[in-house]
Every structure is written in structure tokens, then in C-alpha cells.
Amino acid sequence: MTPSSAFELSSSQYATRRKEMLALLKQLRATGSQAELDLPRITVIGNQSAGKSSVVEAISGITVPRDAGTCTRCPMECRLSKTARRWTCQISIRREYDESGNVLDKVSETPFGDVITDKKDVELALRRAQVAVLNPHVPPSEILRASAKDLTGPHFASSRSHKFSRDTVCIDLEGPELTDLSFVDLPGLIQNADPQIIKLVEDMVVSHIKGNCLILVALPMTDDIENQKALRLARQEDTDGRRTIGVMTKPDMLTAGQTKSREIWLDIIEGRRHPLVHGYYCTRQPDDAQRAAEITQEEARAAESAFFSAEIPWSTSSRKNRFGTVHLIASLSDLLIGIINETIPRIRTEAANKLNACNHELTALPKAIDEDPANYMLKLLTRFCDGVHHSVHSGSDDIQLVHLNKTVFAEFKATIRRTAPNFVPVKEGLAGAATKVDELAMGQPFYLDNMRKHIERSITRELPNNTPFSAKEDLIVEFQAGWESAIEVCFAAIRKHVENMLNKHVENHFHRYDHLEGHVRIFIADIVEKHSEACKAILQPVLKIETTPFTQNGHYLSESVDKWLALYKEARAKEGRPPLKKRKSHDEATPAPKKASNLAPKPSETSTNGASFPPHEPSSSGVRAFQQGSGAFSFAPQPGNSAFGANLSHTTVFNGFGNGNNAFGAGPQTTGISAFGANSSWTSNFNGFTNGNNAFGAPQGEPVQAAFPFRMPVVTQPPTPVSQPSTPAPQPSASAEEIGDPERQKRINEVLAGLAALGYHGVTESDLPKMIPPDEYEREIQVMAEVRGYFQIAYKRIIDNIPSLIDLLFVKAIASDMQGSLISKLSLGTADAKERCAMYLAENPTVLMKRKELTVRKERLEEVRHALHAFGLST
């Protein structure tokens, strides 16, 4: 045998026969696993840092972490499998124990990282896996990204890190040159440490070297063999020494002056001291420097052979075949076959016992299904689909899907509500606590000067005093920027709830049928994905529609704009506005250009700058909605209509009610912009009601049409006088904040009573702020109100439409489609439905369907028994 062929265990002369036998053992492992059958394996043990990893590399052909300071601190189980596919390696972590060292109720084995196809990547991957075992509190994804240097840093060696662990790093190797076997590299036995740690490692070693195990004891030649605790433990479990091989390591660490030590170790190798049935082997592996230089296996074996040929006393030994890895591997192949030949009869006995247990369980099982499997399957699916339908439409079961989804939709509503434009009707830097009008708006504050700059940037070829529609449209699109992500979060949460509901129903109805359950889960995942994509395909256009402002709900839009205009004006007034300029006398007054309202009035009610005022005569104007050719909702004013629905010429300043003044005053006429955006030719101070004059300062009995947000009748008869307050009215200069709450409310009531007496019914306290006079930012406040008013329209639509579509096109659609899709995917209507259903129901490990599983298991065990007889290994 050449060195290269001897080095690879799978190339030995016994490989073919061993693979055939291990194929049977692997079949048993698939049905019973290692917990049921004591399968052959190799376990490498030794004192800490004894050079065990050299043996592992010799068997597997991979490089494992074994340099200084990186000793094994958890079991590493290597499982080799002969396949026709290319070489691959998958590392997994098997969690078997909790933090206290107790066995977990459910052992889990989870893949750690991707499949490895390059042998050079194995060492770093194993380092990461060991760090992950020792640091269960660190996310695996973080460890997988760590470099070799990072793994030795303090982050992965904290006080929470384990010094040793009984959990296992599993290495699954597949390839055409591998051999079907298992071996475990265990942590080195330690002497000076916490007694609990010492016992943990010792118990771990003892549990692994029991049974069908070939024990490879690494014996570093830097220490006396009497001090080798690993050898003592091996003798305890292998009393006759048939399964133990001593492997001496680190011979290059003995200096030329240590002649006595060299003589003792030579005596051991040649069988004169501490004899073993299979004796001892001496190997020399590359040191750290050679490993860093990426020495190849061939180069390492050549260097090893040269060392033993030149160094005395090894070069003078009569047992030349006991030196070098090549000879170890050749002998190991013979010993493995011997161990297998020795333990196969025990496996036969175990198989026979398992076979008897299967027969016993088969007789103890309930009666098998005695009706047509297809009919039984259909009933099973019907019960499942009925449960899903009930959860979707009723919500009264334990799953509570309807209530969970309502919570998600409520959060979606709140999220959309928080995207409302956060308009602040003051200049930036002057905002106070009372200026925030919308407490729910979470966006960045948008101040009056921000709005002015925004409007000015949007102006192109508009006529004077016209706000470009693009200015409003841009703001509308901006507050919708977060809607797509909100919809995605909402849909993802609903999908998760639906999937959890379906999983619970699958578990409840199919848990006794593993094979069927697996297929049903796959089919349900397809159904969910299909309706998910279909629903998303509808949600996207619905969201896209909202980017184009449009509504035919002019009434609600008008009311909403009026409401927010009043709120912005009130907030503006509370923060304090620059004082009005001194009014010009009637003679000084010059006509001001007419300024149309930014929001066109409706025939029945006109919305302007905080108030909606019905004209005395019907107007043909209205809120313009989507029109052919425009493609968007328009806030543009209608020509020829003021904010009152007519070109009025009255401006009022609401200062309160007081004796001796007209309700609106009778000040000198002037020209300007009214409080509601109408052209004015006279201005009056609204100081209160006075006897003998109406609310507009006109003689009683004359018809009056005022600018209020309610239908004002024509007064042709003197109204009933309003009772005068018993106390003098406060001075006009007194603000609402300066008046106590009772006094303020009293004055408000008097104002409302006076208006009602004049025939202006339906006026409420909330209408009064709409009379606040204009200021220099009238246009900006108007745009704020219009955009915020439209948000209310779009917000109402989106919070209803999106949940309704998700519920209809996803949740309910899945329930409606479930039964038909499952019947189709399970092929219940095909000619072989009976056989197919029998297969689905037969391969489940539950009580009702365990009969078939045990039957299959029985057949396999019988195959093993027959195969053992065929090999001539039965006893």
C-alpha cells in the first residue's frame, strides 16, 4: 500500500466490505437512530492539548482547530458518508443540555452556516461552531461573520461564556472518497480546574467510549505515561484492551538531552512497558509554523518519515511499522473491521430485540382505518377546512384570528394617522406649546415660512394671487410617503397571524400523520403565497391611486378644510400676530384687487379660510373634483366667487361684545381683504351687541346677509331684544386668556344668544374662531388647511380600503380556496387516489397510523437480519 492510499481510510483494502456493512447500519440509523442501536464509531481522547486532533485529521482528511490555545472544549462528532456527489461538509450544532447541565426535553440539531465545498474553509468554520457552543447567548449570525482573530477576542470570552460544554459540534462529510463511519473528538481531560468542570469532562469522555467504540488515546510524550488519565479511563471501559490504541504525539518535543524519557517511550512502543493488545503508534504532525505555511498532507507525511528516519532512538527501533501516520492508518483500517466484525453480532441482537418490539407495538395499536382511505382523507380535509373557515369568519375560537387582525388594522390606522402633515401656523422659531394643532402628527413641523418658500418654489406661470396646484399636490404626495411601508407591515402581520392559525389547525388535524402533515404544510404554503401575491397586486394600484389627489366627496372635504382652517387660525391667534396696520380713512381707502378663495364654494355652502358661508342666493360654483383632462383633484378657485359665494365687501374684526357698539361696528369704509378672503369695501369692529342696532350695525328691520357658516335668514322684523348682562362688559382690549373661564363662557353665551336673537341659528362656539381677521400668511394658512383637509379624505379611504382588501382578497380568499386546492394538490380525484391516500395515512408515526410505520420498520430490521446472514456474520 502506498503512503497516499494508506493515508485515506476509504482507500484501504477493507473499505468495500466495511461500506456494505455500514450501509446496513446506516439504514438502521435512519429507522432507529444512534439512541436505539449502538453503532460503531471512533472516539479520540487524551489529556488536554495532547494532540488528539492529529488523529482526527488522519481519519477524515480535514483540518481541525488544534493549534496552541485552541484546545477542544466541546465534543466534535464527525460523520462521514460515502456518496457519488462531490465533497461537501455541513456543520451543525446539537443542543442536548440546558444551562444547568440537565438533559433537554427535546434535543435539537441545527445547521450552522452554509454547506462547505472547499476543505480550506472547514477549520475556521469549526472554530466558529465551537465558539457558538460556548456562547449560546450570542446570535449565530454574529459568530458566522467573525474572523479568526475576532473569535479569540474578549467579546467571545466573556463571563457568560462556558469554559466547556457537553453540547456537540457535528460535522457531516459527504463525498466519493469518504468512508461511512463516525468518530468523536472529545475535550481533553484536565487536572487543575473547578471540580465541577473536571467531572463534566470526565463524564463526557466515559459516556462516549462505551459500547462499539474504537478508543484512540492520544499520549503526549512530553508527560509520563503514568500521568495519562485518559489511558486509565480507556482501560476501565475496555478491560481486555481490544478496542484501545495508544497514539503517541509530539515526539519532536523531546530534546536530545532527554535520553531517559526517550528510552522509556521506546520501551512502550516496543511493548516492554504498559502493553496493549493493539500496541502503540507514534506520529509527528506539523507544528504551528508549518500549519501557518499551509503545508500539504503529502509534505507533512514526508517530513514525518524523515524525522523518524533521522532521530535516535526512533531510527534504531525494530518496530519500524509503529512510527508514522501512514502505518497508523493502515493498522486502524484492520482494527475498524475487527471492531465491526465483533460488534455486528450485538447489532444483530439489538435488531432482533427491535423487531420483537415492533411486533409487540403492532399488536397493541388500535384497529387500522377500516374505510376507504380516500373517503377518510376527504373527511379529514373537510374537518380541517371547516376549522379554518370558522377561524376566519367567526373568530370565536381559541385562535382569535379576527381579533388579532383587528388589532393589526387598528395599528395600521394609527400609523397612517401619524403621517398627517404637521403644519404649525407660526413662523419657525416662534412656535410655542399651544401652536401644535395636530397632536397625533409625528412628522417634522412645517411652519408658515416653510410653506411660503414651498409655494414660491412651485410658482411658474400662474396669475397673481393664485397658488399652484402642484404646491398642494407635492405636499399631498409627501405625507403619503410612508404609506407603502405601513401597508407592508400591516400585510406581513396579517400573513403571520393567518399562517399561525393554519399551522395550529394543521397540527390539530394532521399531527398523527407525519407524511400527510408534511405535504399539507407545503401545499398550504403554496396557497398562502398565491393569495399573498394576488392581494399585493391589488394593493399596489390602490396605493398608487392615492398619489393623484381626487375626491367627489366635496361636502366632507369642505367641512374638513373649514375645520382645520379655523384650528390653524385659532392657534395662530393664540401665539400672537403682528398688530394690524392703522386703518385708512374712507377717503384714503383705495380699492384692493379682488382675491378669490383658494377653495371654490359649493352651491349650498361655501368654504373659505376657516368658515363655510352660504350665500343669500344660490351659487353655481362648487368643489371641483376630478375632471377629464385634469387628472387630479383641484383646489383651484372658481372665477367670480368670493369665499362667501359672492363678491362681498365687508371685513370684520371680532373683538367681543360690549355695550355701545354695533355687532360688527360701523367704522369708516375701506378696501381690503376680508377675514374670509372676500373683497371688502368697508371694515367694521365687532365689539358687541347694542340696543337699537343689529349685528351688522344696520338699523333694525333692514335685511342683512352676513358672512357666517350657517344659513342666515333675511330679517324683516326686529328680533326680540337680547337681555343685557348684569355686569359691564370687559374692555375690548381684553383677550380670552385674560378673562376667567366663567366670565369668558358667559360672554360666549351672550354672543351666541344675540346671534340667535337676530335669526342666526346653529352658531356654536367652534364657529367663532372663524371670524379671526386675516394676516400676512393668509395664503399659507389656506394651503395648510386644504392639504390637511384632503389628508382626512385620503386617510379615511386608505384605512378602510386596505384592511377590507386584505381581509377579502387574502384572509377570506384563503379560507374559500383551501378545500378545493388541497383536494386538487393531494390528487384525491385521480384513479390512484385510494393508494395515494393509503400512503399518506400509513407513513405517520401517530397512534392511528403507527401500524404502517412499524410495518416498514419491521421490514427493514428483517432486511438487516437477512443481510447479516448473507455476509456470514450471524451467530
Coordinates of C-alpha atoms in Angstrom, one line a residue, residues 89 127 245 344 456 500 537 633 797:
C89 CA -19.3 19.5 4.6
R127 CA -13.7 27.4 15.3
I245 CA -4.9 2.1 20.6
I344 CA -22.2 -6.8 14.4
E456 CA -42.9 80.3 -4.1
N500 CA -50.1 30.7 12.7
A537 CA -51.2 43.0 -6.9
F633 CA -58.4 66.8 -7.6
R797 CA -60.2 56.0 2.4

